[in-house]
Coordinates of C-alpha atoms and ligand atoms in Angstrom, one line a residue:
M15 CA 0.0 0.0 0.0
G16 CA 1.2 3.5 -0.8
R17 CA 2.1 5.9 1.9
V18 CA 0.2 9.1 2.1
I19 CA 2.3 11.9 3.3
A20 CA 0.9 15.4 4.1
V21 CA 3.4 18.2 3.9
A22 CA 2.0 20.8 6.4
N23 CA 2.8 23.8 8.5
Q24 CA 0.4 26.7 9.0
K25 CA 3.3 29.1 8.5
G26 CA 3.6 30.3 5.0
G27 CA 6.9 30.4 3.1
V28 CA 8.6 27.6 5.1
G29 CA 9.2 25.4 2.0
K30 CA 6.1 23.2 1.9
T31 CA 5.6 23.5 -1.8
T32 CA 9.3 23.3 -2.6
T33 CA 9.5 20.2 -0.5
S34 CA 6.3 18.6 -1.9
V35 CA 7.5 19.0 -5.5
N36 CA 11.1 18.0 -5.1
L37 CA 10.5 15.1 -2.7
A38 CA 7.9 13.8 -5.2
A39 CA 10.3 14.1 -8.0
A40 CA 13.1 12.5 -6.1
L41 CA 11.0 9.5 -5.1
A42 CA 9.9 9.3 -8.8
R43 CA 13.6 9.2 -9.8
F44 CA 14.0 6.3 -7.5
E45 CA 11.4 4.5 -9.6
K46 CA 8.5 5.0 -7.1
K47 CA 5.2 5.8 -8.6
V48 CA 4.1 9.1 -7.0
L49 CA 1.0 11.2 -7.0
L50 CA 1.4 14.8 -5.9
I51 CA -1.9 16.5 -4.7
D52 CA -1.9 20.2 -4.7
M53 CA -4.3 21.1 -1.9
D54 CA -3.4 24.9 -1.9
P55 CA -5.6 27.2 -4.0
Q56 CA -2.5 29.1 -4.8
G57 CA -1.7 26.3 -7.1
N58 CA 2.1 26.6 -6.6
S59 CA 2.8 23.0 -6.9
T60 CA 0.8 22.7 -10.1
V61 CA 2.7 25.6 -11.6
S62 CA 6.0 24.2 -10.4
L63 CA 5.6 21.1 -12.6
G64 CA 5.0 23.3 -15.7
I65 CA 1.1 22.9 -15.7
E66 CA -1.1 25.9 -16.4
K67 CA -3.3 26.1 -13.4
D68 CA -6.0 28.1 -15.0
D69 CA -6.4 25.6 -17.8
L70 CA -7.1 22.5 -15.6
Q71 CA -10.2 20.6 -16.8
T72 CA -10.6 18.8 -13.5
S73 CA -8.9 19.7 -10.3
V74 CA -8.9 18.8 -6.7
L75 CA -12.1 20.9 -6.1
E76 CA -14.3 18.8 -8.4
V77 CA -13.0 15.7 -6.6
L78 CA -13.7 17.1 -3.1
V79 CA -17.2 18.2 -3.9
G80 CA -18.1 15.0 -5.6
E81 CA -18.5 16.4 -9.1
S82 CA -15.7 14.2 -10.7
K83 CA -14.1 10.9 -10.2
I84 CA -10.5 11.1 -8.9
K85 CA -9.0 9.4 -11.9
E86 CA -10.4 12.2 -14.2
A87 CA -8.4 14.7 -12.1
I88 CA -5.0 13.0 -12.4
L89 CA -2.6 14.3 -14.9
E90 CA 0.6 12.9 -16.3
T91 CA 3.6 15.2 -15.8
H92 CA 6.8 15.5 -17.9
V93 CA 8.6 13.6 -15.0
E94 CA 8.4 9.8 -15.4
N95 CA 6.6 8.1 -12.6
L96 CA 5.1 11.4 -11.3
F97 CA 1.5 12.3 -11.5
L98 CA -0.3 15.4 -10.4
M99 CA -3.9 16.3 -9.2
G100 CA -3.7 20.1 -9.6
S101 CA -5.5 23.2 -8.1
N102 CA -6.2 26.8 -8.7
S103 CA -8.0 29.6 -6.9
D104 CA -11.4 27.7 -7.6
L105 CA -10.3 25.6 -4.7
T106 CA -11.2 28.3 -2.2
A107 CA -14.9 27.4 -2.9
A108 CA -14.3 23.9 -1.4
E109 CA -13.9 25.5 2.0
V110 CA -17.5 26.7 2.0
A111 CA -18.9 23.6 0.5
L112 CA -17.2 21.3 2.9
I113 CA -17.8 23.2 6.1
D114 CA -21.6 22.6 5.9
D115 CA -21.1 18.9 5.5
D116 CA -20.5 16.7 8.6
K117 CA -18.2 14.4 6.7
G118 CA -16.5 17.4 5.0
S119 CA -13.1 16.7 6.4
L120 CA -13.1 13.1 5.2
K121 CA -13.6 13.8 1.4
L122 CA -10.0 13.5 0.3
K123 CA -9.4 10.3 2.4
K124 CA -12.5 8.7 0.8
A125 CA -11.4 9.8 -2.7
I126 CA -7.9 8.5 -2.5
K127 CA -8.7 5.1 -0.8
K128 CA -9.0 3.3 -4.0
L129 CA -5.8 4.8 -5.3
K130 CA -3.6 3.7 -2.5
G131 CA -2.7 0.4 -4.1
E132 CA -1.7 2.1 -7.3
Y133 CA 0.9 4.5 -6.0
D134 CA 4.0 4.0 -3.8
A135 CA 3.6 7.4 -2.4
I136 CA 0.9 10.2 -2.4
I137 CA 2.3 13.6 -1.3
I138 CA -0.1 16.3 -0.4
D139 CA 1.0 20.0 -0.5
C140 CA -1.0 21.8 2.2
P141 CA -2.1 25.4 2.3
P142 CA -0.6 27.7 5.0
T143 CA -3.7 27.7 7.2
L144 CA -5.4 25.1 9.4
N145 CA -8.6 25.0 7.5
M146 CA -10.8 22.3 5.9
L147 CA -8.4 21.7 3.1
T148 CA -5.6 21.0 5.6
L149 CA -7.9 18.9 7.7
N150 CA -8.7 16.8 4.7
A151 CA -5.1 16.3 4.1
L152 CA -4.4 15.4 7.8
A153 CA -7.4 13.0 7.8
A154 CA -6.2 11.3 4.7
A155 CA -2.5 11.0 5.6
D156 CA -0.5 8.1 7.1
G157 CA 2.4 10.5 7.9
L158 CA 3.1 14.1 8.2
L159 CA 6.2 15.9 7.0
V160 CA 6.7 19.3 8.6
P161 CA 9.1 21.8 6.9
V162 CA 10.6 24.1 9.5
Q163 CA 12.5 27.2 8.7
C164 CA 15.0 27.6 11.5
E165 CA 14.2 31.2 12.6
Y166 CA 13.1 33.0 15.7
F167 CA 9.3 32.1 15.7
A168 CA 9.6 28.7 14.2
L169 CA 9.2 26.8 17.5
E170 CA 6.2 28.8 18.6
G171 CA 4.3 28.0 15.4
L172 CA 5.1 24.3 15.9
S173 CA 3.3 24.0 19.1
A174 CA 0.1 25.2 17.6
L175 CA 0.6 22.6 14.8
M176 CA 1.3 19.9 17.4
D177 CA -2.0 20.7 19.2
T178 CA -3.8 20.3 15.9
I179 CA -2.1 17.0 15.2
Q180 CA -3.2 15.8 18.6
A181 CA -6.8 16.9 18.0
V182 CA -6.8 15.1 14.5
Q183 CA -5.4 11.9 16.1
Q184 CA -8.1 11.9 18.7
S185 CA -10.9 12.5 16.2
L186 CA -10.4 12.2 12.5
N187 CA -7.3 9.9 12.2
S188 CA -6.0 7.9 15.1
E189 CA -3.2 6.4 12.8
L190 CA -1.6 9.7 11.9
T191 CA 2.2 9.8 12.7
I192 CA 4.9 12.4 12.2
D193 CA 7.2 11.2 9.5
G194 CA 9.6 14.0 10.3
L195 CA 10.4 17.6 10.9
L196 CA 12.5 18.9 8.1
R197 CA 14.8 21.8 8.5
T198 CA 14.5 23.9 5.3
M199 CA 16.3 26.9 3.8
H200 CA 19.2 26.3 6.2
D201 CA 22.3 28.5 6.2
R202 CA 25.1 27.0 8.2
R203 CA 26.8 30.4 8.6
N204 CA 23.8 31.8 10.3
N205 CA 24.1 31.5 14.1
L206 CA 20.4 32.0 14.9
A207 CA 19.5 29.1 12.4
N208 CA 22.1 26.8 14.0
D209 CA 20.6 27.7 17.5
V210 CA 17.0 27.1 16.4
S211 CA 18.1 23.9 14.7
N212 CA 19.7 22.6 17.9
Q213 CA 16.6 23.6 20.0
L214 CA 14.4 21.7 17.6
V215 CA 16.5 18.5 18.0
E216 CA 16.5 18.9 21.8
H217 CA 12.8 19.3 21.9
F218 CA 11.7 16.8 19.2
G219 CA 14.6 14.3 19.1
M220 CA 14.3 11.6 16.6
K221 CA 11.4 13.3 14.9
V222 CA 13.9 15.7 13.3
L223 CA 15.1 14.3 10.1
Q224 CA 18.8 14.0 9.5
T225 CA 18.6 15.5 6.1
I226 CA 18.8 19.4 6.1
I227 CA 17.7 21.3 3.1
P228 CA 20.2 24.1 2.5
R229 CA 19.2 27.6 1.2
N230 CA 19.9 27.2 -2.5
V231 CA 18.9 29.7 -5.1
R232 CA 18.5 27.0 -7.8
L233 CA 15.6 25.6 -5.7
A234 CA 13.9 29.1 -5.9
E235 CA 14.6 29.4 -9.7
A236 CA 13.3 25.9 -10.7
P237 CA 9.5 26.6 -10.4
S238 CA 9.7 29.4 -13.0
H239 CA 11.0 26.9 -15.5
G240 CA 8.2 24.5 -14.6
E241 CA 10.8 21.9 -13.5
S242 CA 11.7 20.1 -10.3
I243 CA 15.2 20.7 -9.1
L244 CA 16.2 17.4 -10.6
E245 CA 15.5 18.4 -14.1
Y246 CA 16.6 22.0 -13.5
D247 CA 20.0 21.4 -11.9
I248 CA 20.8 17.9 -10.8
G249 CA 24.2 18.9 -9.6
S250 CA 22.9 21.7 -7.2
N251 CA 23.0 21.3 -3.4
G252 CA 19.3 21.5 -3.5
A253 CA 19.0 18.5 -5.7
V254 CA 21.4 16.5 -3.6
A255 CA 19.5 17.4 -0.5
Y256 CA 16.1 16.4 -1.9
L257 CA 17.5 13.0 -3.1
A258 CA 18.9 12.5 0.4
L259 CA 15.4 13.3 1.8
A260 CA 13.7 10.8 -0.4
N261 CA 16.3 8.2 0.7
E262 CA 15.8 9.0 4.4
L263 CA 12.1 8.7 4.1
M264 CA 12.3 5.4 2.3
R265 CA 14.4 4.0 5.0
R266 CA 12.2 5.4 7.8
T267 CA 8.8 4.6 6.4
Q268 CA 7.3 1.9 4.1
I269 CA 7.6 3.8 0.8
Ligands
ADP309 P1 5.4 27.3 1.3 O1 4.8 26.4 0.3 O2 5.6 26.8 2.7 O3 4.7 28.6 1.4 P2 7.6 27.6 -0.6 O4 8.1 26.2 -0.8 O5 6.7 28.2 -1.7 O6 7.0 27.7 0.9 O7 8.8 28.6 -0.4 C1 8.8 29.9 -0.1 C2 9.9 30.7 -1.0 O8 11.1 30.3 -0.7 C3 9.7 30.3 -2.5 O9 10.0 31.5 -3.2 C4 10.7 29.2 -2.7 O10 11.2 29.2 -4.1 C5 11.8 29.6 -1.7 N1 12.5 28.5 -1.2 C6 12.0 27.4 -0.7 N2 13.0 26.5 -0.3 C7 14.2 27.1 -0.6 C8 15.6 26.8 -0.4 N3 15.9 25.7 0.2 N4 16.5 27.7 -0.8 C9 16.1 28.9 -1.4 N5 14.9 29.2 -1.6 C10 13.9 28.4 -1.2
MG310 MG1 3.0 26.5 -0.8

């Protein structure tokens, strides 16, 4: 059975989308069949893979509100083994539709149930809020990957996320585990980043992944070319780091 991993942190700009896209591409390069689900109405994961978000025929929205079958929403990408269910700003409508439904937070889980045998990994890129879309992702996930940018307020935001995870474990999804906290955009020359990184390890121990994603301009450039870092610059530090992350997660979980 494929592992469903939600990439979540309610803070914006911490590297959720960069991690979702490049982890998905790295797993695909290791010959895993991967589905990337863009749960953010900003559609950044969709665009990062070179797909026109405003031309989507069927997107996550139609699947969540039951207007389309999930298979109709899955697109091939130019990356071998990597498939996408894309989004655009229409997805904001889902929030309203789902909130009035008592099973509103379980729509994604139900929709992907049949797919779990078909993929080795399903990666869900979450929006930067704890809304119905994120709840759908947390309810559907086996594991959670939390990108953390090692800066002053990082730890504070994490305690709110941990409370949410606990609430989800007690209600929607008792099986949800933390696959790892991932340090992103790390600059070794920055003392504050090193301090926060050490505090993170003190506080969360083994939950902190060994792989650290460095700050690397190539990672920021790749999306504007519609490519993952592996197509854009396989020799970059960013590419090496995301391949290492894929390896570490394959070792730690059943991908
Ligand atoms: P989120 O999805 O959490 O909002 P993004 O992945 O979109 O965060 O990252 C925020 C910004 O930082 C983007 O412009 C992205 O290109 C850039 N970025 C992300 N990770 C890195 C990195 N390791 N090095 C340099 N820039 C990065
Ligand atoms: Mg994002």
